[in-house]
CSV table of C-alpha atoms in Angstrom, one decimal:
chain,number,residue,atom,x,y,z
A,4,UNK,CA,-11.9,18.3,-0.5
A,5,UNK,CA,-9.1,19.2,0.8
A,6,UNK,CA,-5.6,18.1,0.9
A,7,UNK,CA,-5.7,15.6,3.5
A,8,UNK,CA,-8.9,14.7,2.8
A,9,UNK,CA,-7.4,13.7,-0.5
A,10,UNK,CA,-4.1,11.8,0.1
A,11,UNK,CA,-6.6,9.1,2.6
A,12,UNK,CA,-8.9,9.0,-0.2
A,13,UNK,CA,-6.3,8.0,-2.6
A,14,UNK,CA,-3.8,6.3,-0.2
A,15,UNK,CA,-7.4,4.4,0.4
A,16,UNK,CA,-8.2,3.6,-3.0
A,17,UNK,CA,-3.8,2.0,-3.3
A,18,UNK,CA,-4.6,0.4,-0.5
A,19,UNK,CA,-8.1,-1.4,-2.1
A,20,UNK,CA,-6.4,-2.1,-5.5
A,21,UNK,CA,-3.3,-4.0,-3.0
A,22,UNK,CA,-6.1,-6.2,-1.7
A,23,UNK,CA,-7.5,-7.1,-5.0
A,24,UNK,CA,-5.1,-8.0,-6.3
A,25,UNK,CA,-3.9,-10.6,-4.1
A,26,UNK,CA,-5.3,-13.9,-2.9
A,27,UNK,CA,-7.5,-14.9,-0.1
A,28,UNK,CA,-4.6,-16.3,1.8
A,29,UNK,CA,-1.8,-13.6,0.7
A,30,UNK,CA,-4.9,-10.6,1.6
A,31,UNK,CA,-6.4,-12.5,5.1
A,32,UNK,CA,-2.6,-12.6,6.3
A,33,UNK,CA,-2.0,-8.9,5.0
A,34,UNK,CA,-5.1,-7.6,7.1
A,35,UNK,CA,-4.2,-9.8,10.1
A,36,UNK,CA,-1.5,-7.6,10.0
A,37,UNK,CA,-2.9,-4.5,9.6
A,38,UNK,CA,-5.1,-5.8,13.1
A,39,UNK,CA,-1.7,-5.3,15.0
A,40,UNK,CA,-0.5,-2.2,13.0
A,41,UNK,CA,-3.0,0.3,11.0
A,42,UNK,CA,-0.5,1.2,9.0
A,43,UNK,CA,1.3,-1.9,7.4
A,44,UNK,CA,-0.1,-1.9,4.3
A,45,UNK,CA,0.1,1.3,4.1
A,46,UNK,CA,4.3,1.0,4.0
A,47,UNK,CA,4.4,-1.2,1.7
A,48,UNK,CA,2.8,0.4,-0.8
A,49,UNK,CA,5.3,3.0,0.2
A,50,UNK,CA,7.8,0.5,0.0
A,51,UNK,CA,7.0,-0.4,-3.6
A,52,UNK,CA,6.4,3.2,-4.8
A,53,UNK,CA,10.4,3.4,-3.7
A,54,UNK,CA,11.3,0.9,-5.3
A,55,UNK,CA,9.1,1.6,-8.7
A,56,UNK,CA,10.7,5.1,-8.6
A,57,UNK,CA,14.4,3.2,-8.2
A,58,UNK,CA,14.0,1.7,-11.1
A,59,UNK,CA,12.6,3.9,-13.1
A,60,UNK,CA,16.1,6.1,-12.4
A,61,UNK,CA,17.8,3.2,-13.6
A,62,UNK,CA,16.2,2.7,-16.2
A,63,UNK,CA,14.4,-0.5,-16.2
């Protein structure tokens, strides 16, 4: 598997994990936002990862 395929697979797994952890209303909202902006959920995941990284740097 090449690097691009691996990255796409990883992003799909993260997206599915996020959607499985939220309630039905939130999931419906996220999916409706994604219809208008295909990268909406990806940005949420990236922002979450950035926040977690910053918290680790600060020792929280």
